[in-house]
Coordinates of C-alpha atoms in Angstrom, one line a residue:
X1 CA -26.6 18.1 77.6
X2 CA -26.7 14.5 78.6
X3 CA -23.8 12.0 78.3
X4 CA -25.3 10.4 75.3
X5 CA -25.7 13.7 73.5
X6 CA -22.1 14.7 74.3
X7 CA -20.8 11.4 72.9
X8 CA -22.8 11.9 69.7
X9 CA -21.6 15.4 69.4
X10 CA -17.9 14.5 69.7
X11 CA -18.3 11.6 67.2
X12 CA -19.8 13.9 64.6
X13 CA -17.1 16.5 65.2
X14 CA -14.4 13.8 64.6
X15 CA -16.1 12.7 61.4
X16 CA -16.1 16.2 60.1
X17 CA -12.3 16.5 60.8
X18 CA -11.7 13.2 59.1
X19 CA -13.5 14.4 56.0
X20 CA -11.7 17.7 56.1
X21 CA -8.2 16.2 56.4
X22 CA -8.9 13.2 54.2
X23 CA -8.9 9.6 54.9
X24 CA -5.5 9.0 53.3
X25 CA -3.8 11.8 55.1
X26 CA -5.0 10.6 58.5
X27 CA -3.7 7.1 57.8
X28 CA -0.3 8.5 56.8
X29 CA -0.3 10.7 59.9
X30 CA -1.0 7.8 62.2
X31 CA 1.7 5.6 60.6
X32 CA 4.2 8.5 60.8
X33 CA 3.5 9.0 64.5
X34 CA 3.9 5.3 65.2
X35 CA 7.1 4.9 63.2
X36 CA 8.7 7.9 64.7
X37 CA 7.8 6.7 68.2
X38 CA 9.2 3.3 67.5
X39 CA 12.4 4.7 65.9
X40 CA 13.0 7.0 68.9
X41 CA 12.5 4.2 71.4
X42 CA 14.8 1.9 69.4
X43 CA 17.6 4.6 69.3
X44 CA 17.3 5.2 73.1
X45 CA 17.5 1.5 73.8
X46 CA 20.5 1.1 71.5
X47 CA 22.4 4.0 72.9
X48 CA 21.7 2.9 76.5
X49 CA 23.0 -0.7 75.8
X50 CA 26.1 0.7 74.2
X51 CA 26.9 2.9 77.1
X52 CA 26.3 0.2 79.7
X53 CA 28.4 -2.3 77.7
X54 CA 31.2 0.3 77.4
X55 CA 31.2 0.9 81.2
X56 CA 31.1 -2.8 81.9
X57 CA 34.1 -3.6 79.6
X58 CA 36.2 -0.7 81.2
X59 CA 35.3 -1.9 84.7
X60 CA 36.3 -5.5 83.8
X61 CA 39.5 -4.4 82.3
X62 CA 40.4 -2.4 85.4
X63 CA 39.4 -5.2 87.7
X64 CA 41.4 -7.8 85.7
X65 CA 44.5 -5.7 85.6
X66 CA 44.5 -4.3 89.2
X67 CA 42.1 -6.6 90.9
X68 CA 44.6 -8.8 92.8
X69 CA 45.7 -5.8 94.8
X70 CA 42.9 -3.3 94.9
X71 CA 39.8 -5.5 94.9
X72 CA 40.7 -8.5 97.0
X73 CA 41.7 -9.1 100.6
X74 CA 45.0 -10.7 101.4
X75 CA 45.9 -12.5 104.6
X76 CA 48.8 -11.1 106.6
X77 CA 51.7 -13.5 107.2
X78 CA 51.2 -16.0 110.0
X79 CA 48.2 -14.4 111.6
X80 CA 45.9 -16.8 113.4
X81 CA 43.7 -19.1 111.4
X82 CA 40.3 -17.6 112.6
X83 CA 41.4 -14.1 111.4
X84 CA 41.3 -15.1 107.8
X85 CA 38.2 -14.0 105.9
X86 CA 36.6 -16.5 103.5
X87 CA 37.7 -14.4 100.5
X88 CA 41.3 -14.6 101.7
X89 CA 41.1 -18.4 101.9
X90 CA 40.0 -18.8 98.3
X91 CA 42.4 -19.1 95.4
X92 CA 42.3 -15.4 94.6
X93 CA 45.4 -15.6 92.4
X94 CA 43.5 -17.7 89.8
X95 CA 42.2 -15.3 87.2
X96 CA 38.4 -14.9 86.6
X97 CA 36.8 -15.2 83.2
X98 CA 36.4 -11.9 81.5
X99 CA 34.8 -10.6 78.4
X100 CA 36.8 -11.3 75.3
X101 CA 38.7 -8.3 73.9
X102 CA 38.1 -7.3 70.3
X103 CA 40.6 -8.7 67.7
X104 CA 43.4 -6.5 66.7
X105 CA 43.5 -6.0 62.9
X106 CA 46.9 -5.6 61.3
X107 CA 48.8 -6.6 58.2
X108 CA 50.5 -9.9 59.0
X109 CA 54.3 -9.8 58.3
X110 CA 54.8 -13.6 58.6
X111 CA 54.5 -16.6 61.0
X112 CA 56.7 -17.1 64.0
X113 CA 57.3 -20.5 65.4
X114 CA 59.2 -20.9 68.7
X115 CA 60.6 -23.9 70.6
X116 CA 61.0 -23.1 74.3
X117 CA 63.9 -24.6 76.3
X118 CA 64.4 -25.4 80.0
X119 CA 62.0 -26.1 82.9
X120 CA 58.5 -24.8 83.3
X121 CA 59.3 -21.3 84.7
X122 CA 62.1 -20.7 82.2
X123 CA 59.7 -21.5 79.4
X124 CA 56.9 -19.4 81.0
X125 CA 59.1 -16.3 80.9
X126 CA 60.2 -17.1 77.4
X127 CA 56.5 -17.4 76.2
X128 CA 55.8 -13.9 77.6
X129 CA 58.8 -12.6 75.6
X130 CA 57.8 -14.3 72.4
X131 CA 54.2 -13.0 72.5
X132 CA 55.6 -9.5 73.1
X133 CA 58.1 -9.8 70.2
X134 CA 55.5 -11.2 67.9
X135 CA 53.1 -8.3 68.6
X136 CA 55.7 -5.6 68.0
X137 CA 56.8 -7.2 64.7
X138 CA 53.1 -7.6 63.6
X139 CA 53.4 -11.3 62.9
X140 CA 51.3 -14.3 63.7
X141 CA 52.5 -16.5 66.6
X142 CA 52.1 -20.2 66.5
X143 CA 51.4 -21.7 70.0
X144 CA 54.9 -22.3 71.4
X145 CA 56.4 -25.8 71.5
X146 CA 57.6 -26.9 74.9
X147 CA 60.9 -28.5 75.7
X148 CA 60.8 -32.3 75.6
X149 CA 64.5 -33.1 75.4
X150 CA 65.8 -31.5 78.6
X151 CA 66.9 -33.3 81.7
X152 CA 63.3 -33.7 82.8
X153 CA 62.3 -35.5 79.6
X154 CA 58.7 -34.2 80.0
X155 CA 56.5 -35.0 77.0
X156 CA 53.8 -32.4 77.9
X157 CA 52.4 -30.2 75.2
X158 CA 51.4 -26.5 75.8
X159 CA 47.7 -27.6 76.1
X160 CA 48.6 -30.1 78.8
X161 CA 49.9 -27.3 81.1
X162 CA 48.2 -24.1 80.0
X163 CA 44.7 -23.2 78.9
X164 CA 45.5 -22.8 75.2
X165 CA 42.1 -21.3 74.2
X166 CA 42.3 -18.7 77.0
X167 CA 45.8 -17.9 75.9
X168 CA 44.7 -17.2 72.3
X169 CA 41.5 -15.3 73.0
X170 CA 42.7 -13.2 76.0
X171 CA 45.5 -11.7 73.9
X172 CA 43.7 -11.4 70.6
X173 CA 43.5 -7.6 70.9
X174 CA 47.4 -7.6 70.8
X175 CA 48.5 -10.4 68.6
X176 CA 47.1 -13.2 66.4
X177 CA 47.9 -16.6 67.8
X178 CA 47.2 -19.9 66.0
X179 CA 47.4 -23.5 67.2
X180 CA 49.1 -24.5 64.0
X181 CA 50.3 -23.1 60.7
X182 CA 47.9 -22.8 57.8
X183 CA 47.9 -26.0 55.7
X184 CA 50.0 -24.6 52.8
X185 CA 52.7 -23.3 55.1
X186 CA 52.6 -26.4 57.3
X187 CA 53.5 -28.5 54.3
X188 CA 56.4 -26.2 53.6
X189 CA 57.7 -26.7 57.1
X190 CA 57.3 -30.5 56.9
X191 CA 59.5 -30.3 53.8
X192 CA 62.1 -28.2 55.6
X193 CA 61.4 -25.1 53.6
X194 CA 61.7 -22.5 56.4
X195 CA 64.4 -20.6 58.3
X196 CA 65.4 -21.6 61.8
X197 CA 67.8 -19.8 64.2
X198 CA 68.5 -18.9 67.9
X199 CA 68.0 -15.1 68.6
X200 CA 70.7 -13.2 70.4
X201 CA 70.2 -13.2 74.2
X202 CA 69.2 -10.1 76.1
X203 CA 68.3 -8.2 72.9
X204 CA 66.2 -5.0 72.7
X205 CA 63.3 -4.4 70.4
X206 CA 65.4 -2.8 67.7
X207 CA 67.3 -6.1 67.2
X208 CA 64.0 -7.8 66.4
X209 CA 62.8 -5.0 64.2
X210 CA 66.0 -4.6 62.2
X211 CA 67.3 -8.2 62.0
X212 CA 64.5 -10.7 62.7
X213 CA 61.6 -9.0 61.0
X214 CA 63.3 -8.8 57.6
X215 CA 64.0 -12.6 57.8
X216 CA 60.3 -13.1 58.6
X217 CA 59.2 -11.1 55.6
X218 CA 61.6 -12.9 53.4
X219 CA 60.9 -16.5 54.5
X220 CA 57.3 -16.0 55.6
X221 CA 57.9 -18.6 58.4
X222 CA 60.7 -18.2 60.9
X223 CA 61.5 -20.7 63.7
X224 CA 63.3 -19.5 66.8
X225 CA 64.8 -22.6 68.4
X226 CA 66.1 -20.9 71.6
X227 CA 63.9 -18.6 73.7
X228 CA 65.3 -18.2 77.2
X229 CA 66.3 -14.7 78.1
X230 CA 66.1 -13.4 74.5
X231 CA 64.7 -10.1 75.6
X232 CA 66.5 -7.5 77.7
X233 CA 65.6 -6.7 81.3
X234 CA 65.8 -3.0 81.0
X235 CA 65.8 0.0 78.5
X236 CA 62.6 -1.2 76.8
X237 CA 59.5 0.9 76.2
X238 CA 57.0 0.7 79.1
X239 CA 54.3 -0.7 76.8
X240 CA 56.6 -3.6 76.0
X241 CA 57.2 -4.3 79.7
X242 CA 53.5 -4.1 80.4
X243 CA 52.6 -6.5 77.7
X244 CA 55.1 -9.0 79.1
X245 CA 53.3 -8.7 82.4
X246 CA 49.9 -9.0 80.8
X247 CA 50.9 -12.3 79.2
X248 CA 52.4 -13.6 82.4
X249 CA 49.6 -12.6 84.9
X250 CA 46.5 -12.8 82.6
X251 CA 47.3 -14.6 79.4
X252 CA 49.0 -17.7 80.9
X253 CA 46.4 -19.7 82.9
X254 CA 47.0 -23.3 83.8
X255 CA 44.5 -26.0 82.7
X256 CA 41.3 -26.3 84.7
X257 CA 42.5 -29.7 86.0
X258 CA 45.7 -28.3 87.4
X259 CA 44.0 -25.2 88.9
X260 CA 41.3 -27.3 90.5
X261 CA 44.0 -29.5 92.1
X262 CA 45.8 -26.4 93.3
X263 CA 42.6 -25.1 95.0
X264 CA 42.2 -28.5 96.8
X265 CA 45.7 -28.4 98.2
X266 CA 45.4 -24.8 99.3
X267 CA 42.1 -25.6 101.0
X268 CA 43.6 -28.5 102.8
X269 CA 46.5 -26.3 104.0
X270 CA 44.2 -23.4 105.0
X271 CA 42.0 -25.6 107.1
X272 CA 45.0 -26.0 109.4
X273 CA 46.1 -22.4 109.4
X274 CA 48.8 -20.3 107.7
X275 CA 51.5 -22.1 105.7
X276 CA 54.9 -21.4 104.3
X277 CA 56.1 -22.7 100.9
X278 CA 59.7 -23.8 100.9
X279 CA 61.2 -24.1 97.4
X280 CA 63.9 -26.5 98.6
X281 CA 66.0 -26.8 95.4
X282 CA 68.0 -29.7 96.8
X283 CA 67.4 -32.1 93.9
X284 CA 69.8 -34.4 92.1
X285 CA 69.8 -32.5 88.8
X286 CA 70.5 -29.2 90.5
X287 CA 73.3 -30.6 92.6
X288 CA 74.9 -32.4 89.6
X289 CA 74.6 -29.3 87.4
X290 CA 76.0 -26.9 89.9
X291 CA 78.7 -29.3 91.3
X292 CA 77.4 -28.6 94.8
X293 CA 78.0 -31.6 97.1
X294 CA 78.3 -30.0 100.6
X295 CA 77.0 -32.5 103.1
X296 CA 77.0 -35.5 100.7
X297 CA 78.9 -38.7 101.3
X298 CA 81.6 -40.0 99.0
X299 CA 79.2 -42.3 97.1
X300 CA 76.8 -39.4 96.5
X301 CA 79.6 -37.1 95.3
X302 CA 80.7 -39.7 92.8
X303 CA 77.1 -40.2 91.6
X304 CA 76.6 -36.5 91.1
X305 CA 79.9 -36.2 89.1
X306 CA 78.9 -39.1 86.8
X307 CA 75.6 -37.4 86.1
X308 CA 77.2 -34.1 85.3
X309 CA 79.5 -35.8 82.7
X310 CA 76.6 -37.7 81.2
X311 CA 75.0 -34.5 79.9
X312 CA 77.2 -32.9 77.2
X313 CA 75.3 -29.6 77.2
X314 CA 76.3 -29.0 80.9
X315 CA 79.5 -27.3 79.9
X316 CA 81.1 -27.0 83.4
X317 CA 82.6 -30.3 84.4
X318 CA 85.4 -29.8 87.0
X319 CA 83.9 -27.9 89.9
X320 CA 85.2 -27.0 93.3
X321 CA 82.1 -27.6 95.5
X322 CA 83.3 -25.8 98.6
X323 CA 84.5 -22.7 96.7
X324 CA 81.2 -22.5 94.9
X325 CA 79.3 -22.8 98.2
X326 CA 81.4 -20.0 99.8
X327 CA 80.5 -17.8 96.8
X328 CA 76.8 -18.3 97.4
X329 CA 76.3 -20.3 94.2
X330 CA 74.9 -23.5 95.8
X331 CA 71.4 -24.2 97.0
X332 CA 71.1 -24.3 100.8
X333 CA 71.2 -27.8 102.2
X334 CA 68.2 -29.1 104.3
X335 CA 70.5 -28.6 107.4
X336 CA 71.3 -25.0 106.5
X337 CA 67.7 -24.3 105.6
X338 CA 66.4 -25.5 109.0
X339 CA 69.0 -23.3 110.8
X340 CA 68.1 -20.3 108.7
X341 CA 64.3 -20.6 109.2
X342 CA 64.8 -21.0 112.9
X343 CA 67.1 -17.9 113.0
X344 CA 64.5 -15.9 111.1
X345 CA 62.0 -16.7 113.9
X346 CA 59.6 -18.9 111.9
X347 CA 57.2 -20.7 114.2
X348 CA 58.2 -24.3 114.5
X349 CA 54.6 -25.4 114.4
X350 CA 53.8 -23.7 111.1
X351 CA 53.0 -25.9 108.1
X352 CA 55.8 -26.0 105.6
X353 CA 54.9 -27.1 102.1
X354 CA 57.9 -28.3 100.1
X355 CA 57.6 -27.1 96.5
X356 CA 60.2 -29.3 94.8
X357 CA 60.8 -32.7 93.3
X358 CA 62.5 -35.6 95.1
X359 CA 65.0 -34.3 97.7
X360 CA 68.4 -35.8 97.2
X361 CA 69.2 -38.2 100.0
X362 CA 65.5 -38.6 100.9
X363 CA 64.3 -38.8 104.5
X364 CA 67.9 -39.0 105.7
X365 CA 68.7 -35.5 104.5
X366 CA 65.2 -34.1 105.3
X367 CA 65.5 -35.3 109.0
X368 CA 67.4 -32.1 109.9
X369 CA 64.4 -30.1 108.7
X370 CA 61.6 -32.2 110.1
X371 CA 63.2 -32.5 113.5
X372 CA 62.9 -28.7 113.9
X373 CA 59.7 -28.2 111.9
X374 CA 57.5 -31.3 112.3
X375 CA 54.7 -30.1 110.1
X376 CA 56.5 -30.5 106.8
X377 CA 54.2 -31.7 104.0
X378 CA 54.3 -32.3 100.2
X379 CA 51.6 -32.7 97.6
X380 CA 52.2 -36.4 97.7
X381 CA 51.3 -36.5 101.4
X382 CA 48.3 -34.2 101.1
X383 CA 46.7 -35.9 98.0
X384 CA 45.9 -39.5 97.0
X385 CA 48.2 -41.0 94.4
X386 CA 45.1 -41.2 92.1
X387 CA 44.8 -37.4 92.3
X388 CA 48.3 -37.0 90.9
X389 CA 48.1 -39.8 88.3
X390 CA 47.5 -37.5 85.4
X391 CA 50.8 -35.6 86.0
X392 CA 52.9 -38.6 87.0
X393 CA 56.3 -38.4 85.2
X394 CA 55.3 -35.0 83.9
X395 CA 57.6 -32.7 85.9
X396 CA 56.3 -29.5 84.3
X397 CA 52.7 -30.3 85.3
X398 CA 53.9 -31.0 88.9
X399 CA 55.8 -27.7 88.8
X400 CA 52.7 -25.9 87.7
X401 CA 50.9 -27.3 90.8
X402 CA 53.7 -26.1 93.0
X403 CA 53.6 -22.7 91.3
X404 CA 49.9 -22.2 92.2
X405 CA 50.4 -23.2 95.8
X406 CA 53.5 -20.9 96.1
X407 CA 51.5 -17.9 95.0
X408 CA 48.9 -18.6 97.7
X409 CA 51.3 -19.1 100.6
X410 CA 51.7 -16.7 103.5
X411 CA 55.4 -16.8 103.0
X412 CA 57.5 -18.0 100.1
X413 CA 61.1 -19.0 100.8
X414 CA 63.4 -20.3 98.0
X415 CA 66.7 -21.8 98.9
X416 CA 68.2 -21.2 95.5
X417 CA 67.6 -18.2 93.2
X418 CA 66.6 -20.2 90.1
X419 CA 63.9 -19.6 87.5
X420 CA 61.0 -20.7 89.8
X421 CA 62.2 -18.5 92.6
X422 CA 62.4 -15.5 90.4
X423 CA 59.1 -15.8 88.5
X424 CA 57.1 -16.7 91.6
X425 CA 58.7 -13.7 93.5
X426 CA 57.6 -11.3 90.7
X427 CA 54.1 -12.8 90.6
X428 CA 53.7 -12.4 94.3
X429 CA 54.8 -8.8 94.0
X430 CA 52.0 -8.2 91.5
X431 CA 49.6 -9.9 93.9
X432 CA 50.2 -7.2 96.5
X433 CA 53.9 -7.6 97.5
X434 CA 53.2 -10.9 99.3
X435 CA 56.0 -11.8 101.6
X436 CA 58.9 -13.5 99.9
X437 CA 62.1 -14.0 101.8
X438 CA 65.1 -13.5 99.5
X439 CA 67.9 -15.4 101.2
X440 CA 71.4 -14.2 100.6
X441 CA 73.2 -17.5 100.4
X442 CA 76.8 -16.1 100.4
X443 CA 76.1 -14.2 103.6
X444 CA 74.3 -17.1 105.2
X445 CA 76.8 -20.0 104.6
X446 CA 79.7 -18.0 106.0
X447 CA 77.6 -17.0 109.0
X448 CA 76.5 -20.6 109.5
X449 CA 80.1 -21.8 109.4
X450 CA 81.0 -19.3 112.1
X451 CA 78.1 -20.5 114.2
X452 CA 79.1 -24.1 113.8
X453 CA 82.7 -23.3 114.7
X454 CA 81.5 -21.7 118.0
X455 CA 82.4 -18.2 117.0
X456 CA 78.9 -16.9 117.3
X457 CA 76.2 -17.5 120.0
X458 CA 72.7 -18.4 118.9
X459 CA 71.4 -15.0 119.9
X460 CA 74.0 -13.1 117.8
X461 CA 73.5 -15.5 114.9
X462 CA 69.7 -15.1 114.9
X463 CA 69.8 -11.4 115.4
X464 CA 72.3 -11.0 112.5
X465 CA 70.2 -13.1 110.1
X466 CA 67.0 -11.2 110.9
X467 CA 68.7 -7.8 110.6
X468 CA 70.3 -8.6 107.2
X469 CA 67.1 -9.9 105.7
X470 CA 64.7 -7.3 107.1
X471 CA 64.7 -5.5 103.7
X472 CA 64.6 -8.6 101.6
X473 CA 61.0 -9.5 102.0
X474 CA 59.6 -9.0 98.5
X475 CA 58.6 -5.4 99.0
X476 CA 58.6 -2.5 96.5
X477 CA 61.9 -1.5 95.0
X478 CA 63.5 -0.8 91.6
X479 CA 65.5 -3.3 89.7
X480 CA 69.3 -3.2 90.0
X481 CA 70.6 -2.2 86.5
X482 CA 74.1 -3.2 85.5
X483 CA 74.8 -2.0 81.9
X484 CA 76.2 -4.7 79.6
X485 CA 75.9 -7.3 82.4
X486 CA 72.4 -8.6 82.2
X487 CA 73.1 -11.9 84.0
X488 CA 74.3 -9.9 87.1
X489 CA 71.5 -7.4 87.2
X490 CA 68.0 -8.0 88.6
X491 CA 65.8 -10.2 86.4
X492 CA 62.7 -8.5 84.9
X493 CA 60.3 -11.2 85.9
X494 CA 61.4 -11.2 89.5
X495 CA 60.5 -7.5 89.9
X496 CA 58.4 -6.1 87.0
X497 CA 57.9 -2.8 88.7
X498 CA 56.8 -1.1 85.5
X499 CA 53.6 -3.1 85.9
X500 CA 53.0 -2.1 89.5
X501 CA 52.1 1.6 88.9
X502 CA 49.1 1.4 91.3
X503 CA 51.2 -0.5 93.8
X504 CA 53.9 2.1 94.1
X505 CA 53.6 2.7 97.8
X506 CA 54.5 0.2 100.5
X507 CA 53.1 0.0 104.0
X508 CA 55.4 2.8 105.2
X509 CA 54.4 5.1 102.4
X510 CA 57.7 4.8 100.6
X511 CA 57.7 5.0 96.8
X512 CA 59.5 2.6 94.6
X513 CA 62.2 5.2 94.1
X514 CA 62.7 5.5 97.8
X515 CA 62.9 1.8 98.6
X516 CA 66.2 0.2 97.9

């Protein structure tokens, strides 16, 4: 049978089948096959996309939470410049953009307004607390108002320092945050029809559930006019502590302008090698407030006293400066700082970036430090004045820049254990226990006096300083808990060890429980 005959035969056979089945049934059969095929293909694609998206979101979440330690390389302290990898030289502390979490749906119990008080880092910790409190009361938080009436008189708004859109969206799976009250409630507030109060310091969650939440439900809008240390350090649920960390390390991001400037400063410093950040808290406001005048002349002592009496909310007026210094309650002077860094064995040629405002006494007092460590720099010496023009006379924005650079330094050394020292220390712990030297001022000033009096040789002095601080380098440890004395125990934000679950072993293999 030829090919033409075969073709004709198959054609006639098909026509017979068509007539047998019926034209209409064939059409339905074909459509059914096509529709089922398309449906199956669509279902396979949809399921595949959902699975891939779920995996991606989980990986991003894990990377965002633990990335700083597990996914990134960190330079060791004071290794040579050529040993640093490119990734270590970048601003790895600055969070990356991540997929937005889904909104949390809950019955809103009211609107919480908060007015933060204090400097940048005191307000930063307070914001973390207020977000956490709002979440566990199931209320809507209005973007916090920053302090504009403190000593620094900084007019900056939240949006001038922090990325407000990121703040709102990155936490939306926990709490609803609005930039302002809805119009109807906003008019009520403008008319003064709302409740305002300071919450009790160092409170636990039951205080907010039992005493603050009923007020919110009653008044619909509640204004907390004090926010510093209004949540306890300890004896809180782990989920509460972890949310405080999430807000601090992921939710609070500085504005792009501040972060970009921070990257520039770090790049300039890294080009010349490792660097140490010195938080030299020897500023006029600190000295006047604390009454510390060691090393000052008579005119300076009188000036500091006048300033202390000029601020009525600084309650302590008559202060014995030398007694306070002996108790370790004063910031180290530039002279004491230079001696301490030398005793610790810090290379005299290392770059020292001073993270602080104007040093009281200026170049005259800084000379003791620069004579020993000639490579002392500040943001004002590394950048043009035009680069800093946007944050001129805005101390909180300047402090934000110092905060970023402090996170990136090879060593961080605060000369006073204030809010910046504590919050930066805790953040550096989260970034992989980066080296932070926790100076014991009471121990140091008494030892320094003995050295100046000729009772100790340099060798003995240096060896003693090194030995005492060998275990005070920002490594893993549990917080010191002192019941009913929250001011004397370790501050949560200085050592948020509940958030370091994957970082529980130090270089020697010791767990948090083992390291004291």
